[in-house]
PDB file of C-alpha atoms in Angstrom:
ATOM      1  CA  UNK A   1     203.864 117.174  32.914  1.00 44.00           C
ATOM      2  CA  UNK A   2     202.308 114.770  30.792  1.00 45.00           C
ATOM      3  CA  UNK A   3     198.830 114.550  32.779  1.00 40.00           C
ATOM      4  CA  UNK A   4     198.910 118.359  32.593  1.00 44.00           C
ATOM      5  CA  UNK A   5     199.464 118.384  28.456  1.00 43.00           C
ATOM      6  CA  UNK A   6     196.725 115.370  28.493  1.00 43.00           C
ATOM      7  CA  UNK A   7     194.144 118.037  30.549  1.00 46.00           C
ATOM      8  CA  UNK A   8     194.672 121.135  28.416  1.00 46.00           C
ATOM      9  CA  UNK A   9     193.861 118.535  25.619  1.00 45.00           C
ATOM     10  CA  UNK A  10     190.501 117.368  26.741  1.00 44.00           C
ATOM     11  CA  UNK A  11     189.871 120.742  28.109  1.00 45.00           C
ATOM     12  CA  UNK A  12     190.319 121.945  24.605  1.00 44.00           C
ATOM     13  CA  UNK A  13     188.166 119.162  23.109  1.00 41.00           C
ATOM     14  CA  UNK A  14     185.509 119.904  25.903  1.00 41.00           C
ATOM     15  CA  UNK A  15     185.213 123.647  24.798  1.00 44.00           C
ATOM     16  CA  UNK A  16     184.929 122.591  21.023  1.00 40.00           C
ATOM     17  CA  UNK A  17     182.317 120.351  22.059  1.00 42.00           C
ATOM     18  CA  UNK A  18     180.599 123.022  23.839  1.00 38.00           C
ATOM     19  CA  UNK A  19     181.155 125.937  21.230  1.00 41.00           C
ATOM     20  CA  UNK A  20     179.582 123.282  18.364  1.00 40.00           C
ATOM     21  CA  UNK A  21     176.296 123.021  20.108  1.00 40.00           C
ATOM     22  CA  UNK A  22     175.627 125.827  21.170  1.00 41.00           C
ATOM     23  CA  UNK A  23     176.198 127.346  17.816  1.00 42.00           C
ATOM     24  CA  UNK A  24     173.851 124.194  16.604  1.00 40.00           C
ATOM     25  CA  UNK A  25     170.979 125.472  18.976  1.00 42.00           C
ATOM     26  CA  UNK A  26     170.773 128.812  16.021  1.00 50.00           C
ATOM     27  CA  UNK A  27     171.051 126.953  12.468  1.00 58.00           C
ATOM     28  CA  UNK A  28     168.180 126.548  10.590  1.00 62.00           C
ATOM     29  CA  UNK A  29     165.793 123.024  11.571  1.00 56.00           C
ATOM     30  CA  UNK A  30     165.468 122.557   7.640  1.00 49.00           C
ATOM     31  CA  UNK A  31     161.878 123.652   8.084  1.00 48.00           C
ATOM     32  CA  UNK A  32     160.202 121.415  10.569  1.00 47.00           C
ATOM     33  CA  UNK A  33     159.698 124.693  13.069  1.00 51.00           C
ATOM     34  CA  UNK A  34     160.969 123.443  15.939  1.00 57.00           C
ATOM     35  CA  UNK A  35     161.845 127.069  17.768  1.00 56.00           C
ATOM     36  CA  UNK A  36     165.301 126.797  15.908  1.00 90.00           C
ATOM     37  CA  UNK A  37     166.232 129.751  13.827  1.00 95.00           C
ATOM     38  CA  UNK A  38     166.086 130.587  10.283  1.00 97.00           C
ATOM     39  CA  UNK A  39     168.441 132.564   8.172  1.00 98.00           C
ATOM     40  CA  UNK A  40     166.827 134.460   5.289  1.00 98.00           C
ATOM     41  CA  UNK A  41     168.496 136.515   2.849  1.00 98.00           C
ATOM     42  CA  UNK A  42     166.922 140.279   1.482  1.00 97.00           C
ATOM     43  CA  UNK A  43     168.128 143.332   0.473  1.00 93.00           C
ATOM     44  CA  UNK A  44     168.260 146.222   3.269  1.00 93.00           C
ATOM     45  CA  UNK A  45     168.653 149.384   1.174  1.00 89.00           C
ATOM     46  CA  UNK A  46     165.780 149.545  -0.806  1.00 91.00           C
ATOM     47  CA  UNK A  47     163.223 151.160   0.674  1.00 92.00           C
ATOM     48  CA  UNK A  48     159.565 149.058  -0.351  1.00 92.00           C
ATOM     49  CA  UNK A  49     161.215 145.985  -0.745  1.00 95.00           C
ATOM     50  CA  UNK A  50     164.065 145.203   1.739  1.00 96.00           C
ATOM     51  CA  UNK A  51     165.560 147.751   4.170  1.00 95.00           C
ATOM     52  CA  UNK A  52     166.707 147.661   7.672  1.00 95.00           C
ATOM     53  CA  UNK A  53     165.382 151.233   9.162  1.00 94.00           C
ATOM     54  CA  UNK A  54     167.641 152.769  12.014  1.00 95.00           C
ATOM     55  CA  UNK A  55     166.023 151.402  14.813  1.00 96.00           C
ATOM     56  CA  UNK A  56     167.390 147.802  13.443  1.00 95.00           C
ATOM     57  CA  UNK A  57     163.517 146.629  12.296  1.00 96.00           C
ATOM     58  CA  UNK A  58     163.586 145.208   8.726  1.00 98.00           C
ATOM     59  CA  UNK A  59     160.530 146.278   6.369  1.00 96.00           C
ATOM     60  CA  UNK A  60     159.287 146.195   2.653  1.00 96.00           C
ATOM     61  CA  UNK A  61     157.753 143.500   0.418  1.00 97.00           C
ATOM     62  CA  UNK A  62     160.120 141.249  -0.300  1.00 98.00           C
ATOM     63  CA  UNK A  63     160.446 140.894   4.129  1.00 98.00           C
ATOM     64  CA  UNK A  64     156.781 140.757   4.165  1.00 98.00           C
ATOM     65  CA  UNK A  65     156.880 137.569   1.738  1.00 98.00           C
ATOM     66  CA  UNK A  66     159.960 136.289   3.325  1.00 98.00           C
ATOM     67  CA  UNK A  67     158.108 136.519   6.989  1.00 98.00           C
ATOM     68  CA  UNK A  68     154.749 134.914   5.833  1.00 98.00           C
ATOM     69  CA  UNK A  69     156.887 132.123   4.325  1.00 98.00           C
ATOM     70  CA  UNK A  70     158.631 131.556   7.140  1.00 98.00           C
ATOM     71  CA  UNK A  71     155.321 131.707   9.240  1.00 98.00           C
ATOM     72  CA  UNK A  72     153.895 128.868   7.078  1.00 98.00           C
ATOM     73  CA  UNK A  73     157.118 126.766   7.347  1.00 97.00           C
ATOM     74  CA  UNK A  74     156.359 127.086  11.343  1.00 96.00           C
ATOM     75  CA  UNK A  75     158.738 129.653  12.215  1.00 97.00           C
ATOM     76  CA  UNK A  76     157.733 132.756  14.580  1.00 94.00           C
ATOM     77  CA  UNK A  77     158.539 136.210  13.923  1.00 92.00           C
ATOM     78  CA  UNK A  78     161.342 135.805  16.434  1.00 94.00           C
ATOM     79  CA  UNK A  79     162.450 133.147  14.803  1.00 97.00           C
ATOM     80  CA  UNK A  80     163.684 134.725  11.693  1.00 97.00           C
ATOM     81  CA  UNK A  81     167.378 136.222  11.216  1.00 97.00           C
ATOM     82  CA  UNK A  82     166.955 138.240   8.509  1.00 98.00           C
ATOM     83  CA  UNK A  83     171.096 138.615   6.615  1.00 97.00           C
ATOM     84  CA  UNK A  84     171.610 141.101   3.522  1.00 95.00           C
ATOM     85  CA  UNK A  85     172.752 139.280   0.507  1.00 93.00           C
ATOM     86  CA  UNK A  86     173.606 140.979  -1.915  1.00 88.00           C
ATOM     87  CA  UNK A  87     172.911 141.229  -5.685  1.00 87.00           C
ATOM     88  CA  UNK A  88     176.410 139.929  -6.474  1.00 86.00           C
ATOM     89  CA  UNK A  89     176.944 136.879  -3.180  1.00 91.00           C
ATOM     90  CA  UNK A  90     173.326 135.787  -3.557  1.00 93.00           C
ATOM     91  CA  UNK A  91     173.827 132.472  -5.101  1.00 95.00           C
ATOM     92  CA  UNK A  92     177.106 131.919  -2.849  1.00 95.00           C
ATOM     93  CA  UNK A  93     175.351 132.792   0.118  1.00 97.00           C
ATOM     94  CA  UNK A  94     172.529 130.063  -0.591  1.00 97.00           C
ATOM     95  CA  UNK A  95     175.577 127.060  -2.049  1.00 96.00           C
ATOM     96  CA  UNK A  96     177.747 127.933   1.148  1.00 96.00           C
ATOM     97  CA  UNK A  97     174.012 127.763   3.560  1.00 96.00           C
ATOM     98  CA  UNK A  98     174.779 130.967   5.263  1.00 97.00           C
ATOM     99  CA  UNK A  99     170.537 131.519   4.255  1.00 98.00           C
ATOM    100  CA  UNK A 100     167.617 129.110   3.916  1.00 97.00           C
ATOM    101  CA  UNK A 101     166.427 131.123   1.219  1.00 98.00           C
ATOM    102  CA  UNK A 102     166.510 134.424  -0.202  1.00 98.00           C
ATOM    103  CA  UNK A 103     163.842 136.598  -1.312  1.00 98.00           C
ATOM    104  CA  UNK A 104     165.893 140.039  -2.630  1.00 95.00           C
ATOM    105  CA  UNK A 105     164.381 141.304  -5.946  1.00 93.00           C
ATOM    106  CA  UNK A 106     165.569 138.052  -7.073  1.00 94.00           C
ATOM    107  CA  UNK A 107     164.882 137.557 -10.943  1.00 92.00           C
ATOM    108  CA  UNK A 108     164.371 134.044 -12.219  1.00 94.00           C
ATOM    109  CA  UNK A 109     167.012 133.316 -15.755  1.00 91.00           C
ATOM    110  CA  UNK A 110     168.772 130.551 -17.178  1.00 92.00           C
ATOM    111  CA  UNK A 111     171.506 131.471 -16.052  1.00 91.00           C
ATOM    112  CA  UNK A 112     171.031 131.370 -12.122  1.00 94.00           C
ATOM    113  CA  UNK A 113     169.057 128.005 -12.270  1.00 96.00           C
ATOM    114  CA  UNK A 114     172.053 126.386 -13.505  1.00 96.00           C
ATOM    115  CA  UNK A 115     173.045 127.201 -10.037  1.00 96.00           C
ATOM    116  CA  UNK A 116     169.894 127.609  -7.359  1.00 97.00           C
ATOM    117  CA  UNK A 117     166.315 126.601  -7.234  1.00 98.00           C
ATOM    118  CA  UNK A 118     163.673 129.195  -7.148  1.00 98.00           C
ATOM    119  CA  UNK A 119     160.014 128.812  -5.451  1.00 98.00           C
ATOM    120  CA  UNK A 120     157.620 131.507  -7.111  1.00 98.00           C
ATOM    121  CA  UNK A 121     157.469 133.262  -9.308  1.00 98.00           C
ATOM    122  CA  UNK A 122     155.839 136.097  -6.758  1.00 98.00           C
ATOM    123  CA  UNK A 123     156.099 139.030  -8.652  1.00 97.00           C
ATOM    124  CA  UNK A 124     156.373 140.314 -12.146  1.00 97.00           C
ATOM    125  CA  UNK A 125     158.617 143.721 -12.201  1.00 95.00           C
ATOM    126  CA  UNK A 126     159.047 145.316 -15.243  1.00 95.00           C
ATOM    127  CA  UNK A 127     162.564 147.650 -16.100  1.00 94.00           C
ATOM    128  CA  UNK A 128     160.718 151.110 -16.409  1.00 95.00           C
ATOM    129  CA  UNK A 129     161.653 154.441 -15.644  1.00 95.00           C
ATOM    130  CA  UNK A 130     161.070 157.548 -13.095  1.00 95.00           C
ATOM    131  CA  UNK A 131     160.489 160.854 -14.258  1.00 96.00           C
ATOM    132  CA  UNK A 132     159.654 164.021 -12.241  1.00 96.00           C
ATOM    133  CA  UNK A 133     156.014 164.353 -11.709  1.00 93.00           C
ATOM    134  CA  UNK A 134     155.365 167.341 -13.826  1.00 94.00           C
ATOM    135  CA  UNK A 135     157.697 165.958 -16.741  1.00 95.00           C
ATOM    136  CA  UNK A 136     155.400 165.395 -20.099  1.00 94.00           C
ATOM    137  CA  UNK A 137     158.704 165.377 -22.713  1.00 96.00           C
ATOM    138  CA  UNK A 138     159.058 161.814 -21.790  1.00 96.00           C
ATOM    139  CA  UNK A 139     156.376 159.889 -23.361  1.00 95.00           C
ATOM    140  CA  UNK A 140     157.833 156.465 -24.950  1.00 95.00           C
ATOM    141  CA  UNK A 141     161.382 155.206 -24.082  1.00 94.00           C
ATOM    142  CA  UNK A 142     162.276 157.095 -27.543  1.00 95.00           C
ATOM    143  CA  UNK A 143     162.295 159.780 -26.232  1.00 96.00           C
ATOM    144  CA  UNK A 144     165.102 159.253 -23.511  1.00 96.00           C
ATOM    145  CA  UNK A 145     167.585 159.967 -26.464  1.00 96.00           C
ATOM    146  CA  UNK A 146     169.590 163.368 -25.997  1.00 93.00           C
ATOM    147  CA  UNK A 147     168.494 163.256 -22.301  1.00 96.00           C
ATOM    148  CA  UNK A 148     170.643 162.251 -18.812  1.00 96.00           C
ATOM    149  CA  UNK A 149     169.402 159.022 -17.636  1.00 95.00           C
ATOM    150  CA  UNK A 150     170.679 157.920 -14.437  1.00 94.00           C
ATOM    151  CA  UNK A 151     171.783 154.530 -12.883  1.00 89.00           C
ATOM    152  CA  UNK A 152     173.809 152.986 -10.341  1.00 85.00           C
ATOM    153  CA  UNK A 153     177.315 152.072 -11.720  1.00 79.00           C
ATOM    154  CA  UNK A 154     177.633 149.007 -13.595  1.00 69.00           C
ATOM    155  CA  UNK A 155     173.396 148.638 -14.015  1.00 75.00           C
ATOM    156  CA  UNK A 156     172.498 146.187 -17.241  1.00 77.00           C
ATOM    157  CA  UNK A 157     169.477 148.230 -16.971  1.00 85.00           C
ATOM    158  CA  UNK A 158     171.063 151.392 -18.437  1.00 82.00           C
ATOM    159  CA  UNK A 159     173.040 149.705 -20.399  1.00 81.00           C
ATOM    160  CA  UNK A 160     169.732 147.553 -22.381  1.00 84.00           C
ATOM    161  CA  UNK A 161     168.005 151.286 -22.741  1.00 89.00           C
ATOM    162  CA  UNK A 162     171.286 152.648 -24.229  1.00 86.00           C
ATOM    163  CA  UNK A 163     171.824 149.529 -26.572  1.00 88.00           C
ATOM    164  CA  UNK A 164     168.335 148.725 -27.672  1.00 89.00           C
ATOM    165  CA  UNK A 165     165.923 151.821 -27.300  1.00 91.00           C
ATOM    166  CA  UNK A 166     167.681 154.903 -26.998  1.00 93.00           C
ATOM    167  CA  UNK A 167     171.424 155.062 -27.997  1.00 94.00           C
ATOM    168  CA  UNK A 168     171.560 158.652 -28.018  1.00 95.00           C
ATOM    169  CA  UNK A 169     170.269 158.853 -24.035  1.00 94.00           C
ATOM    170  CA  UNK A 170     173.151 160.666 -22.027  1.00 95.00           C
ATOM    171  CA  UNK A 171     173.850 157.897 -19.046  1.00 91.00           C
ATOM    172  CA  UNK A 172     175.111 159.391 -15.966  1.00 91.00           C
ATOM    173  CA  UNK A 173     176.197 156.566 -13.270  1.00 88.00           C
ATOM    174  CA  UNK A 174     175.568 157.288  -9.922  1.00 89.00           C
ATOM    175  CA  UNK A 175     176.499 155.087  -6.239  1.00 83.00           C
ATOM    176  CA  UNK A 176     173.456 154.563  -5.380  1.00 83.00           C
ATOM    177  CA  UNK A 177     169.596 155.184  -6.169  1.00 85.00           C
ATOM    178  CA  UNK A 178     169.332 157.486  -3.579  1.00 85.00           C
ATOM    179  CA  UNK A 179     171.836 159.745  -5.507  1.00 90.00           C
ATOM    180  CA  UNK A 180     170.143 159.540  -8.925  1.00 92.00           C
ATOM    181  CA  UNK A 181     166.698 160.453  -6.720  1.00 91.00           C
ATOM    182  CA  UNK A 182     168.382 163.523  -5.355  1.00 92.00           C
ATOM    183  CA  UNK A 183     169.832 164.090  -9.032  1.00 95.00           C
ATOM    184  CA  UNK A 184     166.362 163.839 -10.626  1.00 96.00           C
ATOM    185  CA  UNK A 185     164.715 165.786  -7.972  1.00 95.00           C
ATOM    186  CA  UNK A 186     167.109 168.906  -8.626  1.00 95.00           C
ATOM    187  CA  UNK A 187     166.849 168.425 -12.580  1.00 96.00           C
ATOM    188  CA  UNK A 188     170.515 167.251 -12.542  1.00 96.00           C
ATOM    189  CA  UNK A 189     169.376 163.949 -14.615  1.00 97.00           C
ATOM    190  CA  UNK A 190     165.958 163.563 -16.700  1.00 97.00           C
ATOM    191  CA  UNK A 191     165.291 160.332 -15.361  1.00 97.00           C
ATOM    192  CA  UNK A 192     165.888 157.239 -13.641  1.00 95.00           C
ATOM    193  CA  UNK A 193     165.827 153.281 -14.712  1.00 94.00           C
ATOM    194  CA  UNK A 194     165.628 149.882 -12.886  1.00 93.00           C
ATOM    195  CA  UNK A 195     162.814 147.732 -12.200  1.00 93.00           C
ATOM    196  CA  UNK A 196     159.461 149.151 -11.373  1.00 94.00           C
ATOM    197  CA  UNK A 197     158.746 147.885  -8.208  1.00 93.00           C
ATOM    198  CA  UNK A 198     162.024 148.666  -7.403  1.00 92.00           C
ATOM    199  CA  UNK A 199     161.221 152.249  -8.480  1.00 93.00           C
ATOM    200  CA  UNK A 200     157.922 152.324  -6.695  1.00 91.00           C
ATOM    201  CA  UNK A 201     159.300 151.365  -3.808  1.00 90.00           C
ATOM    202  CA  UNK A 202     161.900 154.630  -3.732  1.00 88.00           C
ATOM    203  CA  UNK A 203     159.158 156.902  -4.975  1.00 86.00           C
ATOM    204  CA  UNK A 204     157.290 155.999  -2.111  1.00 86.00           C
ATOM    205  CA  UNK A 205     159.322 157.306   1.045  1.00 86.00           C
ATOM    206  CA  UNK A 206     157.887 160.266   2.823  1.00 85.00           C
ATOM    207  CA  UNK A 207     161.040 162.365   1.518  1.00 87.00           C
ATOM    208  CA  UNK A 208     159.518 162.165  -2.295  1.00 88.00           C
ATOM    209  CA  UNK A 209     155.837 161.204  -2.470  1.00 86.00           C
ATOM    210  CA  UNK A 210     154.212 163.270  -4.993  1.00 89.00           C
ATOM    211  CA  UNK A 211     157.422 164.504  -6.729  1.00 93.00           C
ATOM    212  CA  UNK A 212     158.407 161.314  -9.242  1.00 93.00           C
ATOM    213  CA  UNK A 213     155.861 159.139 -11.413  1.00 92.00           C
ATOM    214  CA  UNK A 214     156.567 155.983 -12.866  1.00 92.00           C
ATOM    215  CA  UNK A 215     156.498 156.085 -16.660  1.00 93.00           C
ATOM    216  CA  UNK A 216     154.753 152.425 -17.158  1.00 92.00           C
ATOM    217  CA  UNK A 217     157.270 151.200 -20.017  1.00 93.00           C
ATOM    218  CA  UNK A 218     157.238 147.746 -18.983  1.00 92.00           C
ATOM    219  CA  UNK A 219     160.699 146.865 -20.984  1.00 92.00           C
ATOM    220  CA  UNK A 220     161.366 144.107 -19.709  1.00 91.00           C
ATOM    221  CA  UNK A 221     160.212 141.122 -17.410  1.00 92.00           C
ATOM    222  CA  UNK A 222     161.437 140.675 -14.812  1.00 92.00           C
ATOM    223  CA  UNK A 223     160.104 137.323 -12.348  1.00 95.00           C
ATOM    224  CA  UNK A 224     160.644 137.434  -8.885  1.00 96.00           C
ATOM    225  CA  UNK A 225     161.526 134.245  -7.190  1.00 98.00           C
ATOM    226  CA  UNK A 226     162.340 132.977  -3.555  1.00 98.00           C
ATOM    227  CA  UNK A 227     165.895 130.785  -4.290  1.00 98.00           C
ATOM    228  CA  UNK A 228     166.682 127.936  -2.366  1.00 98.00           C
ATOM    229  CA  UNK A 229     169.387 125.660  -2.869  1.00 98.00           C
ATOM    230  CA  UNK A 230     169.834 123.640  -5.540  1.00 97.00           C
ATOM    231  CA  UNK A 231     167.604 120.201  -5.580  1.00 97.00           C
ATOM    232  CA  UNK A 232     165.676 120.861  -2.760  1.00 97.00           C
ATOM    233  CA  UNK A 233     162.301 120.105  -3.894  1.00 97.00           C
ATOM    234  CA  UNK A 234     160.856 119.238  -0.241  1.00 98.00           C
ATOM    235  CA  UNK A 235     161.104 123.234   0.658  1.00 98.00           C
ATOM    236  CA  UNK A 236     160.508 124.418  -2.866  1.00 98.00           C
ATOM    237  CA  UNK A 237     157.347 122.711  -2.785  1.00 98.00           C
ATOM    238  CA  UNK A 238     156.518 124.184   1.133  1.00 98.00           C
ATOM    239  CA  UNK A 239     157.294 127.434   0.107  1.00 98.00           C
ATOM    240  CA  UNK A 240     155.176 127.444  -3.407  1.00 98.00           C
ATOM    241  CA  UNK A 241     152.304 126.691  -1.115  1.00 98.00           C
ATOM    242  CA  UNK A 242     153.002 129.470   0.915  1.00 98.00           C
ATOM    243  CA  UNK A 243     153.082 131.659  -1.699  1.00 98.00           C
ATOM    244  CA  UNK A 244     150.006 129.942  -3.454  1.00 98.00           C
ATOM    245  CA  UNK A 245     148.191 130.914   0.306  1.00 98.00           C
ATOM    246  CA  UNK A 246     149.700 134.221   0.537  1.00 98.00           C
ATOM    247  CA  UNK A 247     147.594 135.150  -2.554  1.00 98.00           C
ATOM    248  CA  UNK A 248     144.897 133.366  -2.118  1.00 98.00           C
ATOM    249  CA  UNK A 249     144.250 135.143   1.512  1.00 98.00           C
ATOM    250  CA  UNK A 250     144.840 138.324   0.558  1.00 98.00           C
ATOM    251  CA  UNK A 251     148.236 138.673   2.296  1.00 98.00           C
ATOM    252  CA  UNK A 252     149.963 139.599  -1.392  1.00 98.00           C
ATOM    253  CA  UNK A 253     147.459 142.241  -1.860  1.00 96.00           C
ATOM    254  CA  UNK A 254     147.577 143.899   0.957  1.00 96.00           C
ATOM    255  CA  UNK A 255     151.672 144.015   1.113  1.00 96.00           C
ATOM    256  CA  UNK A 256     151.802 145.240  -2.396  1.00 93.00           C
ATOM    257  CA  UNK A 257     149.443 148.212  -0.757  1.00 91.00           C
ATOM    258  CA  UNK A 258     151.245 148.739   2.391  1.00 91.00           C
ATOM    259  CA  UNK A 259     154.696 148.968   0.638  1.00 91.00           C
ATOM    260  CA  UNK A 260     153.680 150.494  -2.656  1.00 86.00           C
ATOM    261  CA  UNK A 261     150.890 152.541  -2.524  1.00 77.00           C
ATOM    262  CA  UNK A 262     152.414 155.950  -2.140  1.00 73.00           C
ATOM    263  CA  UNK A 263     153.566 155.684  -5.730  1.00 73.00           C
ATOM    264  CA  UNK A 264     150.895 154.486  -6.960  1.00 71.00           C
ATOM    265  CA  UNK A 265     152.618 151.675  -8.563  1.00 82.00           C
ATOM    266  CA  UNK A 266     150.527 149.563 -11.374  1.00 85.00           C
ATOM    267  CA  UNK A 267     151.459 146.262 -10.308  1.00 89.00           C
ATOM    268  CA  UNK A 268     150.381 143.217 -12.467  1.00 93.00           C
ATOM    269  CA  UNK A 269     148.633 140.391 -11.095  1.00 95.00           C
ATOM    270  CA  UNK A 270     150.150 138.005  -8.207  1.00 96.00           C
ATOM    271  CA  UNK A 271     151.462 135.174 -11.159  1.00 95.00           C
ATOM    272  CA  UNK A 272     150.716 131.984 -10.754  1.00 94.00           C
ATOM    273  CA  UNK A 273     153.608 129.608  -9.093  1.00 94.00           C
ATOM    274  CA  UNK A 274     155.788 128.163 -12.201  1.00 92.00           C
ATOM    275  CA  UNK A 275     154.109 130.991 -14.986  1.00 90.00           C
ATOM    276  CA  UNK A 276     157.129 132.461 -15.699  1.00 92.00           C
ATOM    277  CA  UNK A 277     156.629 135.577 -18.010  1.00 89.00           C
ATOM    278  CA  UNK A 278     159.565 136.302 -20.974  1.00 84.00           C
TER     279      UNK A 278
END
C-alpha cells in the first residue's frame, strides 16, 4: 500500500514537472528571439488600430507597430500571441506579465507611470470629433452646445467637452462606437467624440467611407506609448530603437496610410521618442 501511495506521488510530481515545461517552451525569452513566444497586448475592436477580423487575423496600427517591434526584438510573425487588454486591465495585465508589452491606444500621464514604463511616444492623437460629411453647423467645439453628442458610457472624453467647451451639448451614451456610428449615420446624434485616430480609424471601414469627416479640433493631446513593465530599461531602450527605425524607414508612414487613409485623417508628425506633447 505504501509503495503504491509513494508511486501516485512521484507520478504526480512527474506530470507537474512535465506540465511546467512545456508551458515554459511558450513564455516570452525576455527579448533575446530565441523562437520562444511573445505575448503582446492591443485592442481588438477598433477597427484602424487593433481588431481581430472574423477569420481570427489581427489588423490596424497599433498591431502594425506592435509586429515591427517585435520583428526588431527578433521575433517572427509566428512568434507573436497577440491578447486583448483592455482599457481598464492594461496596467494589471503588464504587473501580473500576462504581456511583454502593450501597444492599445495607450496614452502616456502621470498617473500610469507611477505604475508602468512606456517606450514612445509613437503617436500624437488628439480628442476631436465626427460629424456627418455634409454637416457645416458644426464649425468650432462651441457649437456642440444644444446638440446630441455621443459616447461610449463612462467616456472622460464626453465628459471634458461637456465640462469645459460646451455645457449645453446634449450627451447621449451609447455601448459601443459602433452604436454612436449607426446613431450619427441615421441623424439620431449630431456627433461623435474620442480621439482622432481613434475616429479615423472607424470612419475608415468600407461600411462608412465617405459618410463622416473628422472635425480637426485637436482638444486635447493625447501621446501614444508602448508600456512595459515598470523599470525595465533594457527593453524600453530596444523598443525606442525600434520605433526610432520604424520612422526612419518609412514603416510609420506607410501604416498610418494603410490603416487611415480612407478618412483622410490629418495625422501630425511621427514624434520624436521621449517629446511628449501637453
Amino acid at each position: 500500500m505504501q509503495l503504491r501511495k509513494v508511486t501516485a506521488a512521484s507520478a504526480a510530481v512527474l506530470a507537474l514537472a512535465i506540465t511546467a515545461t512545456a508551458c515554459g517552451s511558450n513564455k516570452d525569452d525576455g527579448g533575446s528571439g530565441d523562437g520562444k513566444k511573445i505575448t503582446i497586448g492591443i485592442k481588438i475592436d477598433q477597427p484602424g488600430l487593433g481588431l481581430k477580423t472574423p477569420d481570427g487575423k489581427y489588423t490596424g496600427f497599433d498591431v502594425d507597430v506592435a509586429t515591427y517591434v517585435a520583428k526588431e526584438l527578433g521575433y517572427k510573425a509566428e512568434d507573436i500571441v497577440f491578447k486583448e487588454t483592455k482599457s481598464a486591465d492594461r496596467e494589471t495585465a503588464i504587473e501580473r506579465g500576462d504581456v511583454k508589452f502593450i501597444a492599445a491606444t495607450y496614452s502616456i500621464n502621470d498617473e500610469r507611470l507611477q505604475k508602468v514604463d512606456f517606450a514612445g511616444p509613437y503617436l500624437l492623437a488628439h480628442q476631436d470629433i465626427l460629424v456627418r460629411a455634409d454637416d457645416k453647423t458644426i464649425k468650432s467645439p462651441a457649437d456642440l452646445n444644444k446638440k446630441k453628442l455621443c459616447s461610449v458610457t463612462g467616456s472622460t472624453s464626453a465628459k471634458n467637452v461637456k465640462d469645459k467647451l460646451a455645457p449645453k451639448a446634449d450627451l447621449q451614451e451609447f455601448g459601443g462606437y459602433s452604436e454612436c456610428l449607426t446613431g450619427l449615420e441615421n441623424k439620431v446624434v449630431d456627433a461623435l467624440t474620442t480621439d482622432d485616430s481613434i475616429l479615423a480609424g472607424f470612419a475608415s471601414q468600407q461600411s462608412f467611407q465617405g459618410k463622416f469627416k473628422l472635425a480637426g479640433f485637436k482638444m486635447t493631446n493625447e501621446n501614444y506609448g508602448i508600456g512595459l513593465k515598470k523599470g525595465d530599461a533594457d527593453l524600453k531602450k530596444k523598443i525606442d530603437a525600434a520605433l526610432t527605425k520604424m520612422v526612419s524607414d518609412g514603416s510609420w508612414d506607410k501604416a498610418v496610410k494603410d490603416n487611415f487613409g480612407p478618412a483622410n485623417y490629418k495625422n501630425e508628425p511621427a514624434p520624436k521618442i521621449g517629446n511628449i506633447v501637453k
